Short mmCIF file of C-alpha atoms in Angstrom, two decimals:
data_model
loop_
_atom_site.label_atom_id
_atom_site.label_comp_id
_atom_site.label_asym_id
_atom_site.label_seq_id
_atom_site.Cartn_x
_atom_site.Cartn_y
_atom_site.Cartn_z
CA MET Y 1 21.88 40.69 23.85
CA SER Y 2 21.68 40.04 20.14
CA GLU Y 3 18.16 39.99 18.58
CA ILE Y 4 16.73 36.50 17.70
CA VAL Y 5 14.58 36.50 14.63
CA ASN Y 6 11.11 34.95 15.24
CA GLU Y 7 10.70 31.89 13.14
CA PHE Y 8 7.06 32.38 12.79
CA GLN Y 9 7.67 35.83 11.30
CA THR Y 10 10.01 34.56 8.73
CA THR Y 11 7.47 31.90 7.71
CA GLU Y 12 4.88 34.63 7.29
CA HIS Y 13 7.29 36.69 5.23
CA TRP Y 14 8.11 33.65 3.11
CA GLN Y 15 4.38 32.76 2.50
CA THR Y 16 3.61 36.35 1.49
CA CYS Y 17 6.50 36.27 -1.02
CA LEU Y 18 5.54 32.94 -2.35
CA SER Y 19 1.90 33.94 -2.86
CA ALA Y 20 2.84 37.11 -4.67
CA ALA Y 21 5.37 35.34 -6.93
CA LEU Y 22 2.82 32.55 -7.87
CA ILE Y 23 0.09 34.97 -8.53
CA GLY Y 24 2.27 37.63 -10.21
CA THR Y 25 3.48 40.89 -8.97
CA ASP Y 26 1.35 42.74 -11.59
CA ARG Y 27 -1.76 41.33 -10.01
CA ARG Y 28 -0.57 41.53 -6.29
CA SER Y 29 2.11 43.98 -5.58
CA PRO Y 30 3.97 42.84 -2.40
CA SER Y 31 4.63 45.33 0.30
CA ALA Y 32 7.69 45.61 2.85
CA PRO Y 33 7.41 43.19 5.70
CA ILE Y 34 6.24 44.64 8.99
CA GLY Y 35 8.57 44.19 12.10
CA ASN Y 36 11.14 45.82 14.26
CA ASP Y 37 13.74 43.10 14.43
CA ALA Y 38 16.92 43.25 12.50
CA PHE Y 39 15.85 40.68 9.84
CA ALA Y 40 12.62 42.67 8.98
CA GLN Y 41 14.46 45.97 8.83
CA MET Y 42 16.91 44.46 6.27
CA LEU Y 43 13.96 43.37 4.19
CA GLN Y 44 12.35 46.90 4.55
CA SER Y 45 15.53 48.46 3.25
CA TRP Y 46 15.08 47.36 -0.33
CA ASP Y 47 13.13 49.32 -3.00
CA TRP Y 48 9.62 47.90 -2.76
CA GLU Y 49 8.65 50.36 -5.59
CA GLN Y 50 10.41 47.73 -7.78
CA PRO Y 51 8.29 44.63 -6.58
CA ALA Y 52 9.90 42.00 -8.83
CA SER Y 53 13.41 42.83 -7.72
CA ALA Y 54 12.69 43.27 -4.17
CA LEU Y 55 10.61 40.17 -4.09
CA LEU Y 56 13.56 38.06 -5.44
CA SER Y 57 15.93 39.56 -2.91
CA ALA Y 58 13.62 38.89 -0.01
CA ALA Y 59 12.92 35.28 -1.05
CA SER Y 60 16.61 34.68 -1.33
CA ALA Y 61 17.34 36.19 2.06
CA ILE Y 62 14.44 34.34 3.71
CA ALA Y 63 15.57 31.03 2.27
CA GLN Y 64 19.12 31.58 3.43
CA TYR Y 65 17.96 32.41 6.96
CA GLN Y 66 15.73 29.34 7.14
CA ALA Y 67 18.60 27.09 6.00
CA VAL Y 68 21.12 28.39 8.44
CA GLY Y 69 18.71 28.88 11.22
CA LYS Y 70 18.04 25.15 11.59
CA THR Y 71 19.84 23.21 14.46
CA VAL Y 72 21.02 19.68 13.99
CA SER Y 73 18.74 17.32 15.82
CA ARG Y 74 20.33 15.13 18.58
CA SER Y 75 20.28 11.35 18.16
CA HIS Y 76 19.97 9.12 21.24
CA GLU Y 77 21.05 5.96 19.32
CA VAL Y 78 24.22 4.26 20.49
CA LEU Y 79 26.89 4.71 17.90
CA PRO Y 80 28.89 1.56 16.59
CA SER Y 81 32.24 1.13 18.01
CA ASP Y 82 35.42 2.06 16.11
CA ASN Y 83 36.17 -1.69 15.51
CA LEU Y 84 32.68 -2.26 14.15
CA LEU Y 85 32.97 0.56 11.79
CA GLU Y 86 36.26 -0.71 10.49
CA SER Y 87 34.76 -4.10 9.88
CA THR Y 88 31.62 -2.94 8.15
CA ALA Y 89 32.96 -0.58 5.45
CA VAL Y 90 30.19 1.04 3.46
CA GLU Y 91 30.26 0.02 -0.22
CA PRO Y 92 30.25 2.91 -2.75
CA CYS Y 93 27.11 3.57 -4.48
CA GLU Y 94 26.68 2.44 -8.21
CA PRO Y 95 26.88 5.29 -10.84
CA ASP Y 96 23.54 6.70 -11.78
CA THR Y 97 22.19 5.61 -15.23
CA ILE Y 98 19.40 8.17 -15.70
CA PRO Y 99 19.86 11.91 -15.91
CA CYS Y 100 19.12 14.48 -13.22
CA CYS Y 101 16.10 16.77 -13.72
CA SER Y 102 16.95 20.32 -14.47
CA ASP Y 103 17.90 22.89 -11.79
CA HIS Y 104 14.78 24.89 -12.99
CA ILE Y 105 12.62 21.83 -12.15
CA ALA Y 106 14.41 21.17 -8.89
CA LYS Y 107 13.52 24.72 -7.79
CA TYR Y 108 9.76 23.62 -8.00
CA LEU Y 109 10.72 20.45 -6.01
CA GLY Y 110 11.90 22.69 -3.18
CA VAL Y 111 8.59 24.70 -3.27
CA THR Y 112 6.34 21.67 -3.24
CA LEU Y 113 8.32 20.02 -0.42
CA LEU Y 114 8.35 23.03 1.71
CA ASP Y 115 5.16 24.79 1.05
CA TYR Y 116 2.83 23.27 -1.56
CA THR Y 117 2.98 19.73 -0.55
CA GLU Y 118 -0.26 18.97 -2.28
CA ALA Y 119 1.54 19.17 -5.67
CA ALA Y 120 4.37 16.86 -4.64
CA SER Y 121 2.74 13.71 -6.09
CA GLU Y 122 2.12 15.27 -9.46
CA LEU Y 123 5.55 16.70 -9.74
CA LEU Y 124 7.25 13.41 -8.72
CA GLU Y 125 5.15 11.62 -11.20
CA LEU Y 126 6.30 13.92 -13.92
CA ILE Y 127 9.93 13.52 -13.02
CA ALA Y 128 9.48 9.64 -13.11
CA THR Y 129 7.61 9.91 -16.40
CA ALA Y 130 10.39 11.75 -17.90
CA ASP Y 131 12.88 9.02 -16.64
CA GLN Y 132 14.75 11.62 -14.54
CA ARG Y 133 15.93 11.61 -10.87
CA VAL Y 134 16.05 14.49 -8.28
CA PRO Y 135 19.30 16.27 -7.87
CA PRO Y 136 21.67 14.95 -5.04
CA LYS Y 137 21.13 18.02 -2.76
CA TRP Y 138 17.54 17.32 -2.46
CA LEU Y 139 17.81 13.76 -1.63
CA PRO Y 140 17.81 14.10 2.14
CA THR Y 141 14.93 16.54 2.26
CA LEU Y 142 12.90 14.24 -0.10
CA LEU Y 143 13.68 11.10 1.93
CA ALA Y 144 12.70 12.76 5.23
CA PHE Y 145 9.58 14.20 3.52
CA GLY Y 146 8.47 10.71 2.59
CA LYS Y 147 9.07 9.12 5.96
CA LYS Y 148 5.52 9.64 7.33
CA ARG Y 149 3.81 9.93 3.83
CA THR Y 150 3.61 6.31 2.87
CA TYR Y 151 1.26 7.06 0.06
CA LEU Y 152 4.03 8.88 -1.65
CA GLN Y 153 6.85 6.42 -0.90
CA PRO Y 154 6.66 4.39 -4.20
CA LEU Y 155 6.90 7.64 -6.08
CA ILE Y 156 9.83 8.89 -4.18
CA VAL Y 157 11.59 5.51 -4.71
CA SER Y 158 11.16 5.75 -8.41
CA VAL Y 159 13.03 9.24 -8.60
CA LEU Y 160 15.90 8.61 -6.13
CA GLY Y 161 18.37 7.04 -8.51
CA ASN Y 162 21.17 4.90 -7.33
CA ARG Y 163 22.64 7.52 -5.20
CA GLY Y 164 19.41 8.17 -3.43
CA ARG Y 165 18.72 4.47 -2.57
CA TRP Y 166 22.45 4.15 -1.48
CA LEU Y 167 21.86 7.22 0.91
CA ALA Y 168 18.66 5.70 2.12
CA ALA Y 169 20.49 2.60 3.19
CA GLN Y 170 22.67 4.77 5.48
CA ASN Y 171 19.84 5.97 7.74
CA PRO Y 172 17.32 3.68 9.43
CA ASN Y 173 14.63 6.46 9.12
CA TRP Y 174 14.91 6.30 5.33
CA ARG Y 175 15.04 2.56 4.91
CA TYR Y 176 11.98 2.57 2.64
CA GLY Y 177 14.10 4.28 0.08
CA CYS Y 178 16.27 1.10 -0.27
CA THR Y 179 13.37 -0.76 -2.00
CA LEU Y 180 14.04 -0.82 -5.62
CA THR Y 181 11.20 -0.16 -8.17
CA LEU Y 182 10.28 -3.64 -9.21
CA ALA Y 183 9.84 -4.42 -12.92
CA SER Y 184 6.30 -5.06 -14.03
CA SER Y 185 7.26 -7.64 -16.51
CA ILE Y 186 10.04 -10.13 -17.34
CA GLU Y 187 11.59 -9.89 -20.70
CA SER Y 188 14.89 -11.53 -20.16
CA GLU Y 189 17.02 -13.63 -17.79
CA GLU Y 190 18.56 -10.41 -16.60
CA ASP Y 191 15.05 -9.09 -15.55
CA THR Y 192 14.43 -12.39 -13.70
CA ARG Y 193 17.68 -12.11 -11.79
CA GLU Y 194 16.95 -8.38 -11.01
CA ILE Y 195 13.59 -9.20 -9.62
CA GLU Y 196 14.93 -12.14 -7.56
CA THR Y 197 17.50 -9.66 -6.15
CA GLU Y 198 14.80 -7.13 -5.49
CA LEU Y 199 12.48 -9.73 -3.75
CA LEU Y 200 15.38 -10.66 -1.37
CA ALA Y 201 15.60 -6.91 -0.49
CA LEU Y 202 11.86 -6.73 0.12
CA ARG Y 203 12.12 -9.92 2.33
CA ARG Y 204 14.84 -8.30 4.41
CA GLN Y 205 12.67 -5.11 4.83
CA TRP Y 206 9.80 -7.25 5.74
CA ASP Y 207 11.76 -9.01 8.40
CA THR Y 208 13.57 -6.18 9.96
CA GLY Y 209 11.79 -2.97 8.96
CA SER Y 210 9.61 -0.69 10.95
CA ARG Y 211 5.94 -0.87 10.74
CA SER Y 212 5.50 1.69 7.75
CA GLU Y 213 8.47 0.02 5.99
CA ARG Y 214 6.98 -3.50 6.37
CA ILE Y 215 3.60 -2.25 4.93
CA LEU Y 216 5.31 -0.69 2.01
CA ALA Y 217 7.42 -3.91 1.50
CA PHE Y 218 4.29 -5.96 1.63
CA LYS Y 219 2.43 -3.86 -0.96
CA GLN Y 220 5.37 -3.96 -3.39
CA TRP Y 221 5.87 -7.68 -2.69
CA ARG Y 222 2.13 -8.37 -3.53
CA SER Y 223 2.52 -6.50 -6.70
CA VAL Y 224 5.12 -8.86 -7.97
CA ASP Y 225 4.65 -12.09 -6.22
CA PRO Y 226 1.32 -12.11 -4.33
CA ALA Y 227 1.49 -15.82 -3.30
CA SER Y 228 4.85 -15.58 -1.46
CA ALA Y 229 3.77 -12.35 0.08
CA ARG Y 230 0.69 -13.87 1.38
CA GLU Y 231 2.54 -16.96 2.73
CA ALA Y 232 5.01 -14.58 4.65
CA LEU Y 233 1.99 -12.80 6.22
CA SER Y 234 0.29 -15.99 7.12
CA ALA Y 235 3.50 -17.11 8.96
CA SER Y 236 3.73 -13.95 11.04
CA TRP Y 237 0.02 -13.38 11.42
CA LYS Y 238 -0.43 -14.64 14.96
CA ARG Y 239 2.50 -12.43 16.10
CA GLU Y 240 1.11 -9.23 14.51
CA GLY Y 241 -0.76 -6.73 16.67
CA TRP Y 242 -4.42 -6.00 15.61
CA ARG Y 243 -3.47 -2.55 14.09
CA ASP Y 244 -0.75 -4.28 11.95
CA ARG Y 245 -3.09 -7.16 11.03
CA GLU Y 246 -5.64 -4.46 9.87
CA ALA Y 247 -2.98 -2.57 7.91
CA PHE Y 248 -1.62 -5.72 6.26
CA ILE Y 249 -5.11 -7.12 5.23
CA THR Y 250 -5.93 -3.73 3.73
CA ALA Y 251 -2.76 -4.04 1.69
CA MET Y 252 -3.95 -7.28 0.11
CA THR Y 253 -6.12 -5.30 -2.36
CA GLU Y 254 -2.82 -5.38 -4.45
CA GLN Y 255 -3.31 -8.34 -7.00
CA LEU Y 256 -6.24 -9.73 -5.09
CA SER Y 257 -7.42 -13.06 -6.35
CA ILE Y 258 -9.33 -16.22 -5.46
CA ALA Y 259 -6.13 -17.81 -4.39
CA ASP Y 260 -6.28 -15.42 -1.37
CA GLU Y 261 -9.65 -16.71 -0.27
CA PRO Y 262 -8.52 -19.38 2.32
CA PHE Y 263 -6.52 -16.81 4.18
CA LEU Y 264 -9.29 -14.28 4.06
CA GLU Y 265 -11.85 -16.92 5.15
CA ALA Y 266 -9.76 -17.54 8.22
CA ALA Y 267 -9.51 -13.87 8.94
CA LEU Y 268 -13.38 -13.62 9.16
CA ALA Y 269 -12.79 -15.19 12.66
CA ASP Y 270 -10.11 -12.75 13.87
CA ARG Y 271 -10.38 -11.16 17.24
CA ALA Y 272 -10.43 -7.66 15.91
CA ASN Y 273 -13.72 -6.40 14.37
CA ALA Y 274 -11.73 -4.10 11.85
CA VAL Y 275 -9.79 -7.17 10.49
CA ARG Y 276 -13.05 -9.29 10.16
CA THR Y 277 -14.85 -6.36 8.47
CA TYR Y 278 -12.23 -5.73 5.89
CA ALA Y 279 -11.68 -9.43 5.23
CA ALA Y 280 -15.44 -9.76 4.42
CA GLU Y 281 -15.21 -6.60 2.33
CA LEU Y 282 -12.33 -8.14 0.24
CA LEU Y 283 -14.14 -11.42 -0.20
CA ALA Y 284 -17.24 -9.53 -1.46
CA THR Y 285 -15.16 -8.25 -4.28
CA LEU Y 286 -14.44 -11.78 -5.55
CA PRO Y 287 -17.75 -12.94 -7.13
CA ASN Y 288 -16.63 -16.74 -6.93
CA SER Y 289 -15.69 -16.56 -3.26
CA LYS Y 290 -17.55 -18.85 -0.86
CA LEU Y 291 -18.72 -15.79 1.04
CA CYS Y 292 -20.65 -14.44 -2.08
CA GLN Y 293 -22.05 -17.99 -2.72
CA ARG Y 294 -23.35 -18.09 0.92
CA MET Y 295 -24.77 -14.55 0.53
CA THR Y 296 -26.52 -15.59 -2.76
CA GLU Y 297 -28.22 -18.48 -1.00
CA LYS Y 298 -29.23 -16.16 1.87
CA VAL Y 299 -30.78 -13.47 -0.39
CA GLN Y 300 -32.74 -15.70 -2.72
CA PRO Y 301 -35.81 -16.21 -0.40
CA PHE Y 302 -36.13 -12.33 -0.02
CA ILE Y 303 -35.98 -11.06 -3.59
CA GLN Y 304 -37.82 -12.38 -6.64
CA ILE Y 305 -37.58 -10.63 -10.11
CA ARG Y 306 -40.23 -11.10 -12.79
CA GLY Y 307 -40.63 -9.62 -16.23
CA LYS Y 308 -38.42 -7.40 -18.31
CA GLY Y 309 -38.19 -3.91 -19.48
CA GLN Y 310 -41.02 -1.61 -18.44
CA GLN Y 311 -42.83 -4.82 -17.02
CA LEU Y 312 -40.03 -5.71 -14.56
CA GLN Y 313 -41.28 -6.17 -11.11
CA ILE Y 314 -39.25 -6.65 -7.78
CA THR Y 315 -40.91 -8.68 -4.92
CA VAL Y 316 -39.30 -8.15 -1.58
CA SER Y 317 -39.70 -10.01 1.69
CA LEU Y 318 -37.62 -8.56 4.58
CA PRO Y 319 -35.74 -11.05 6.88
CA GLU Y 320 -37.77 -11.53 10.01
CA GLU Y 321 -34.85 -12.03 12.42
CA TYR Y 322 -31.03 -11.70 12.64
CA ASN Y 323 -29.03 -14.84 12.39
CA ALA Y 324 -25.91 -14.85 14.61
CA ALA Y 325 -23.98 -16.60 11.82
CA TRP Y 326 -24.34 -13.58 9.68
CA THR Y 327 -21.83 -11.75 11.83
CA LYS Y 328 -18.92 -13.72 10.43
CA ASP Y 329 -19.93 -12.78 6.79
CA GLY Y 330 -19.90 -9.04 7.75
CA ILE Y 331 -23.63 -8.44 8.06
CA GLU Y 332 -24.01 -5.97 11.00
CA ARG Y 333 -26.85 -6.39 13.42
CA LYS Y 334 -27.34 -2.61 13.90
CA PRO Y 335 -27.19 -0.97 10.24
CA LYS Y 336 -26.28 2.57 9.69
CA ASN Y 337 -28.11 5.50 11.14
CA GLY Y 338 -31.76 6.15 10.05
CA GLU Y 339 -32.07 2.68 8.43
CA GLY Y 340 -34.49 0.16 9.69
CA GLU Y 341 -32.85 -3.19 10.94
CA ARG Y 342 -34.55 -5.60 8.60
CA ALA Y 343 -34.14 -3.33 5.56
CA GLY Y 344 -30.47 -2.92 6.58
CA TRP Y 345 -29.90 -6.63 6.79
CA LEU Y 346 -31.27 -6.98 3.33
CA ARG Y 347 -29.26 -4.12 1.89
CA GLN Y 348 -26.09 -5.71 3.21
CA MET Y 349 -26.85 -9.11 1.56
CA ILE Y 350 -27.58 -7.40 -1.71
CA ALA Y 351 -24.33 -5.50 -1.49
CA THR Y 352 -22.33 -8.86 -1.24
CA VAL Y 353 -24.21 -10.79 -3.95
CA PRO Y 354 -22.40 -11.06 -7.46
CA LEU Y 355 -24.09 -8.66 -9.98
CA THR Y 356 -24.24 -11.46 -12.50
CA ILE Y 357 -26.77 -13.49 -10.60
CA TRP Y 358 -29.52 -10.91 -11.37
CA ASP Y 359 -31.19 -12.05 -14.60
CA ALA Y 360 -32.18 -8.52 -15.68
CA ASN Y 361 -30.84 -5.57 -17.46
CA PRO Y 362 -29.31 -3.09 -14.87
CA LYS Y 363 -31.24 -0.31 -16.42
CA ASP Y 364 -34.57 -1.97 -15.92
CA LEU Y 365 -33.62 -2.85 -12.31
CA ALA Y 366 -32.57 0.73 -11.63
CA GLN Y 367 -35.99 1.99 -12.92
CA ALA Y 368 -37.93 -0.52 -11.01
CA ALA Y 369 -36.00 0.03 -7.72
CA ALA Y 370 -36.41 3.94 -8.00
CA THR Y 371 -40.30 3.65 -7.24
CA HIS Y 372 -40.10 0.53 -5.08
CA GLU Y 373 -41.58 0.54 -1.46
CA TRP Y 374 -38.04 -0.63 -0.24
CA ARG Y 375 -36.31 1.82 -2.57
CA GLU Y 376 -33.43 2.68 -0.09
CA ALA Y 377 -32.49 -0.99 0.55
CA LEU Y 378 -32.50 -1.90 -3.11
CA VAL Y 379 -30.87 1.12 -4.53
CA ASN Y 380 -28.17 1.45 -1.93
CA GLY Y 381 -27.62 -2.32 -1.80
CA TRP Y 382 -26.92 -2.57 -5.49
CA ALA Y 383 -25.01 0.62 -5.55
CA ASN Y 384 -22.62 -0.95 -2.84
CA ALA Y 385 -22.35 -4.11 -4.84
CA ILE Y 386 -21.18 -2.05 -7.88
CA GLN Y 387 -18.60 -0.36 -5.75
CA ARG Y 388 -17.37 -3.66 -4.46
CA GLN Y 389 -17.23 -5.37 -7.84
CA ARG Y 390 -15.94 -2.39 -9.76
CA SER Y 391 -13.10 -4.53 -11.19
CA GLN Y 392 -15.60 -6.98 -12.83
CA PRO Y 393 -16.42 -6.46 -16.54
CA GLU Y 394 -20.12 -5.68 -15.86
CA GLY Y 395 -19.31 -3.06 -13.30
CA SER Y 396 -19.22 -0.18 -15.79
CA ASP Y 397 -22.69 -0.99 -17.36
CA TRP Y 398 -24.23 -1.14 -13.78
CA ALA Y 399 -22.53 2.12 -12.76
CA ALA Y 400 -23.92 3.97 -15.84
CA ALA Y 401 -27.41 2.60 -15.36
CA TRP Y 402 -27.37 3.85 -11.70
CA LEU Y 403 -25.91 7.30 -12.66
CA THR Y 404 -28.34 7.72 -15.34
CA GLN Y 405 -31.43 6.72 -13.22
CA PHE Y 406 -30.51 8.55 -9.97
CA GLY Y 407 -28.48 11.54 -11.20
CA ALA Y 408 -25.80 13.40 -9.32
CA TYR Y 409 -28.24 14.38 -6.59
CA GLY Y 410 -30.03 11.05 -5.90
CA LEU Y 411 -27.17 9.02 -4.44
CA ASP Y 412 -24.78 9.45 -1.47
CA GLU Y 413 -21.69 11.37 -2.51
CA SER Y 414 -19.21 8.71 -1.41
CA VAL Y 415 -21.22 6.24 -3.66
CA LEU Y 416 -21.31 8.77 -6.62
CA LYS Y 417 -17.63 9.22 -6.46
CA ASP Y 418 -16.92 5.40 -6.78
CA LEU Y 419 -19.50 4.99 -9.62
CA LEU Y 420 -17.98 7.86 -11.50
CA LEU Y 421 -14.62 6.27 -11.36
CA LEU Y 422 -16.08 3.30 -13.17
CA LEU Y 423 -17.00 5.23 -16.30
CA PRO Y 424 -14.23 5.89 -18.90
CA ALA Y 425 -12.72 9.32 -18.61
CA GLN Y 426 -14.59 10.88 -21.58
CA GLN Y 427 -17.87 9.50 -20.57
CA ARG Y 428 -17.23 10.84 -17.04
CA GLU Y 429 -16.85 14.24 -18.34
CA VAL Y 430 -19.96 14.01 -20.55
CA TYR Y 431 -22.06 12.82 -17.67
CA LEU Y 432 -20.84 15.68 -15.30
CA ARG Y 433 -21.57 18.21 -18.01
CA SER Y 434 -25.19 16.82 -18.16
CA GLN Y 435 -25.54 17.20 -14.37
CA LEU Y 436 -24.62 20.86 -14.14
CA PRO Y 437 -27.51 22.42 -12.20
CA LYS Y 438 -29.81 24.29 -14.57
CA THR Y 439 -31.24 26.68 -11.82
CA ALA Y 440 -29.62 29.02 -9.42
CA ASN Y 441 -29.08 26.71 -6.27
CA ASP Y 442 -25.82 27.13 -4.30
CA GLN Y 443 -26.13 23.88 -2.58
CA ASN Y 444 -26.48 21.89 -5.77
CA LEU Y 445 -23.66 23.88 -7.43
CA ALA Y 446 -21.36 23.21 -4.48
CA HIS Y 447 -22.34 19.43 -4.69
CA TRP Y 448 -21.38 19.52 -8.36
CA LEU Y 449 -18.14 21.19 -7.84
CA ARG Y 450 -17.30 18.61 -5.10
CA LEU Y 451 -17.91 15.83 -7.58
CA ILE Y 452 -15.50 17.44 -10.02
CA ALA Y 453 -12.87 17.62 -7.35
CA GLN Y 454 -13.29 14.14 -6.10
CA ALA Y 455 -13.43 12.51 -9.48
CA ASP Y 456 -9.82 11.58 -9.48
CA GLN Y 457 -9.07 13.09 -12.89
CA ARG Y 458 -7.27 15.86 -14.38
CA TRP Y 459 -9.81 17.61 -16.60
CA ASP Y 460 -9.08 19.02 -20.10
CA PHE Y 461 -8.76 22.69 -20.84
CA ASP Y 462 -12.25 23.33 -22.02
CA PHE Y 463 -13.98 21.59 -19.16
CA SER Y 464 -11.68 23.24 -16.67
CA ARG Y 465 -12.76 26.68 -17.93
CA LEU Y 466 -16.47 25.67 -17.50
CA VAL Y 467 -15.62 24.50 -13.87
CA MET Y 468 -13.85 27.72 -13.14
CA ALA Y 469 -16.75 29.79 -14.34
CA GLN Y 470 -19.12 27.73 -12.16
CA LEU Y 471 -16.74 28.42 -9.20
CA ILE Y 472 -16.86 32.13 -9.74
CA LYS Y 473 -20.75 31.93 -10.13
CA LEU Y 474 -20.90 30.22 -6.66
CA LEU Y 475 -18.60 32.83 -5.13
CA ARG Y 476 -20.86 35.66 -6.34
CA GLY Y 477 -23.58 34.11 -4.08
CA LYS Y 478 -21.41 34.32 -1.04
CA PRO Y 479 -21.77 30.79 0.14
CA LYS Y 480 -20.61 29.41 3.48
CA TYR Y 481 -17.07 28.35 3.18
CA GLY Y 482 -17.87 24.85 4.68
CA ASP Y 483 -20.49 24.08 1.93
CA LEU Y 484 -17.97 23.78 -0.81
CA PHE Y 485 -14.98 21.49 -0.28
CA SER Y 486 -13.40 19.06 2.03
CA PRO Y 487 -10.45 19.68 1.54
CA PRO Y 488 -11.04 22.61 -0.66
CA ILE Y 489 -7.70 22.50 -2.55
CA THR Y 490 -8.48 19.26 -4.34
CA LEU Y 491 -10.18 21.35 -7.10
CA ALA Y 492 -6.92 23.23 -7.88
CA LEU Y 493 -5.27 19.70 -8.44
CA SER Y 494 -7.96 18.54 -10.95
CA LEU Y 495 -8.28 21.64 -13.15
CA HIS Y 496 -6.04 21.85 -16.21
CA PRO Y 497 -3.22 24.16 -15.30
CA GLY Y 498 -3.53 26.16 -18.39
CA VAL Y 499 -6.49 28.03 -16.78
CA ALA Y 500 -4.27 29.55 -14.07
CA ALA Y 501 -3.99 32.98 -15.75
CA GLU Y 502 -7.66 33.24 -16.59
CA ALA Y 503 -8.57 32.02 -13.03
CA SER Y 504 -6.36 34.63 -11.48
CA MET Y 505 -8.00 37.38 -13.56
CA LYS Y 506 -11.50 36.41 -12.77
CA VAL Y 507 -10.86 36.08 -9.14
CA GLU Y 508 -9.23 39.56 -9.03
CA LYS Y 509 -12.24 40.96 -10.90
CA LEU Y 510 -14.55 39.37 -8.45
CA LEU Y 511 -12.62 40.81 -5.40
CA GLN Y 512 -12.96 44.27 -6.81
CA THR Y 513 -16.76 44.01 -6.27
CA GLN Y 514 -17.08 42.02 -2.98
CA TYR Y 515 -14.76 41.39 -0.09
CA PRO Y 516 -14.54 37.69 0.91
CA THR Y 517 -14.39 36.31 4.44
CA ARG Y 518 -11.05 35.57 5.87
CA ALA Y 519 -11.71 31.90 5.17
CA TRP Y 520 -12.41 32.39 1.60
CA GLN Y 521 -9.55 34.79 1.04
CA LYS Y 522 -7.20 32.11 2.46
CA PHE Y 523 -8.69 29.47 0.19
CA LEU Y 524 -8.42 31.70 -2.81
CA ASP Y 525 -4.82 32.55 -2.27
CA ARG Y 526 -3.93 28.93 -1.93
CA PHE Y 527 -6.18 27.85 -4.84
CA LEU Y 528 -4.61 30.29 -7.16
CA GLY Y 529 -1.09 29.77 -5.81
CA LEU Y 530 -1.27 26.07 -6.54
CA LEU Y 531 -2.91 26.45 -9.81
CA ASN Y 532 -0.22 28.93 -10.92
CA LEU Y 533 2.54 26.68 -9.56
CA ARG Y 534 1.27 23.63 -11.48
CA TRP Y 535 1.27 25.78 -14.71
CA GLU Y 536 4.84 26.85 -14.01
CA ILE Y 537 5.90 23.24 -13.48
CA TYR Y 538 4.28 21.99 -16.65
CA GLN Y 539 5.97 24.93 -18.52
CA ALA Y 540 9.31 23.98 -16.99
CA PHE Y 541 8.97 20.41 -18.32
CA ALA Y 542 7.83 21.45 -21.71
CA ASN Y 543 10.81 23.91 -22.04
CA SER Y 544 13.29 21.26 -20.84
CA SER Y 545 12.07 18.65 -23.32
#
């Protein structure tokens, strides 16, 4: 009987080779794979005293094995008859008008799709920004990759080119790829005709697509023509299941406006609690909505503000009992854990009131709320209002006031993340520098590093070096793995890739003095591998330009 190579073993070999290649054979010399099967023996036969050469040969052999070792999946779909095939000839695809990315860049596309999927978004974004498309041989893999990753589908569509969109039309599982990237502005009659054609394609996908395809079509439809997209959803609303209603109403954040209010008001009476809750959440982001006006009337008897500056005073009277009518407007009878019921009702009201109704400077309000008897209700209520009204002009001033008053350690992490995003990028970095813990406290340092990772920003080179130094400092204290990140790899995506070499050297030096736990070793390998991969990708684009 011929030997069958264990697929798990080849995956292990591939991961070992990939880690060594990204970190560098001069820093981590790979050794011959362990195993008694024919495949492992072939890998062992090469000269591993020459690690670079052996590594390239092993990577090539493993990649070839993984390619030829796959079996074609069986389809249970009924194939069309010969007569139908003859009557529905496939139109050839239009020639591509944008260039293909280089083979060198395509190599990294393979690495990200197969192993470092976290970097896929950034790589696709770079390809799209360069006005390029992916090579034809990668189209099937990329389309299959995006099937269950709806968050990546718009980026994937932008780099498919005409051939990729044509290919997507031939497979029902890839239908999302048929959606053309819609123009963001109309500059000519030709643009108008193109958008009309694309809207027709979206309408077809909305009418006949799968759940994920319809959600993607609805999001893109909303970005171009929010009114007609809303009308289509309204027409099918009663036929949609509650999970679909929840998904579609969530997608209405795209181009949300006061014109959506009648639809959302009706959704406040939906049978599904999740739909009602999100409808109220969306209405709360529209200061002129009837919901916000109703809530303004509700909260006025409970809060009075007098004075200005240091003399500002806040008088609070908590609601005596719960009004059943509040349920429709999203006020929960049982607030979050640890919060008193009456204080929780007030917090929820404050969170839904427009920031502009408070006739006071947000800095003064923050200072007065910080020492108030009902501090938690006031501080968290206004913080939630800032989160909801982040698109309003006054949002950034309120965010700055709250961040300044309460610091990076006085607010809930989820609130902090949203408030940080309201600051301009440069101001965000200045603020985070000011919040770097001054004393040796692993918990505070881990908290600070989590904020860095969650800030949805790619930091500049100097700040990334500072962050890397703090990470090494934390690791020297041997913290618990779970205290740092969730997920941990997000930090490697936010740092400037130019720090990759320095990060590798610092980690290598650290490992010479202390042996990390298995969890930390796995994190560090992945962290450095991803950081080095990003650096190589940026270098590839720089060289190709």
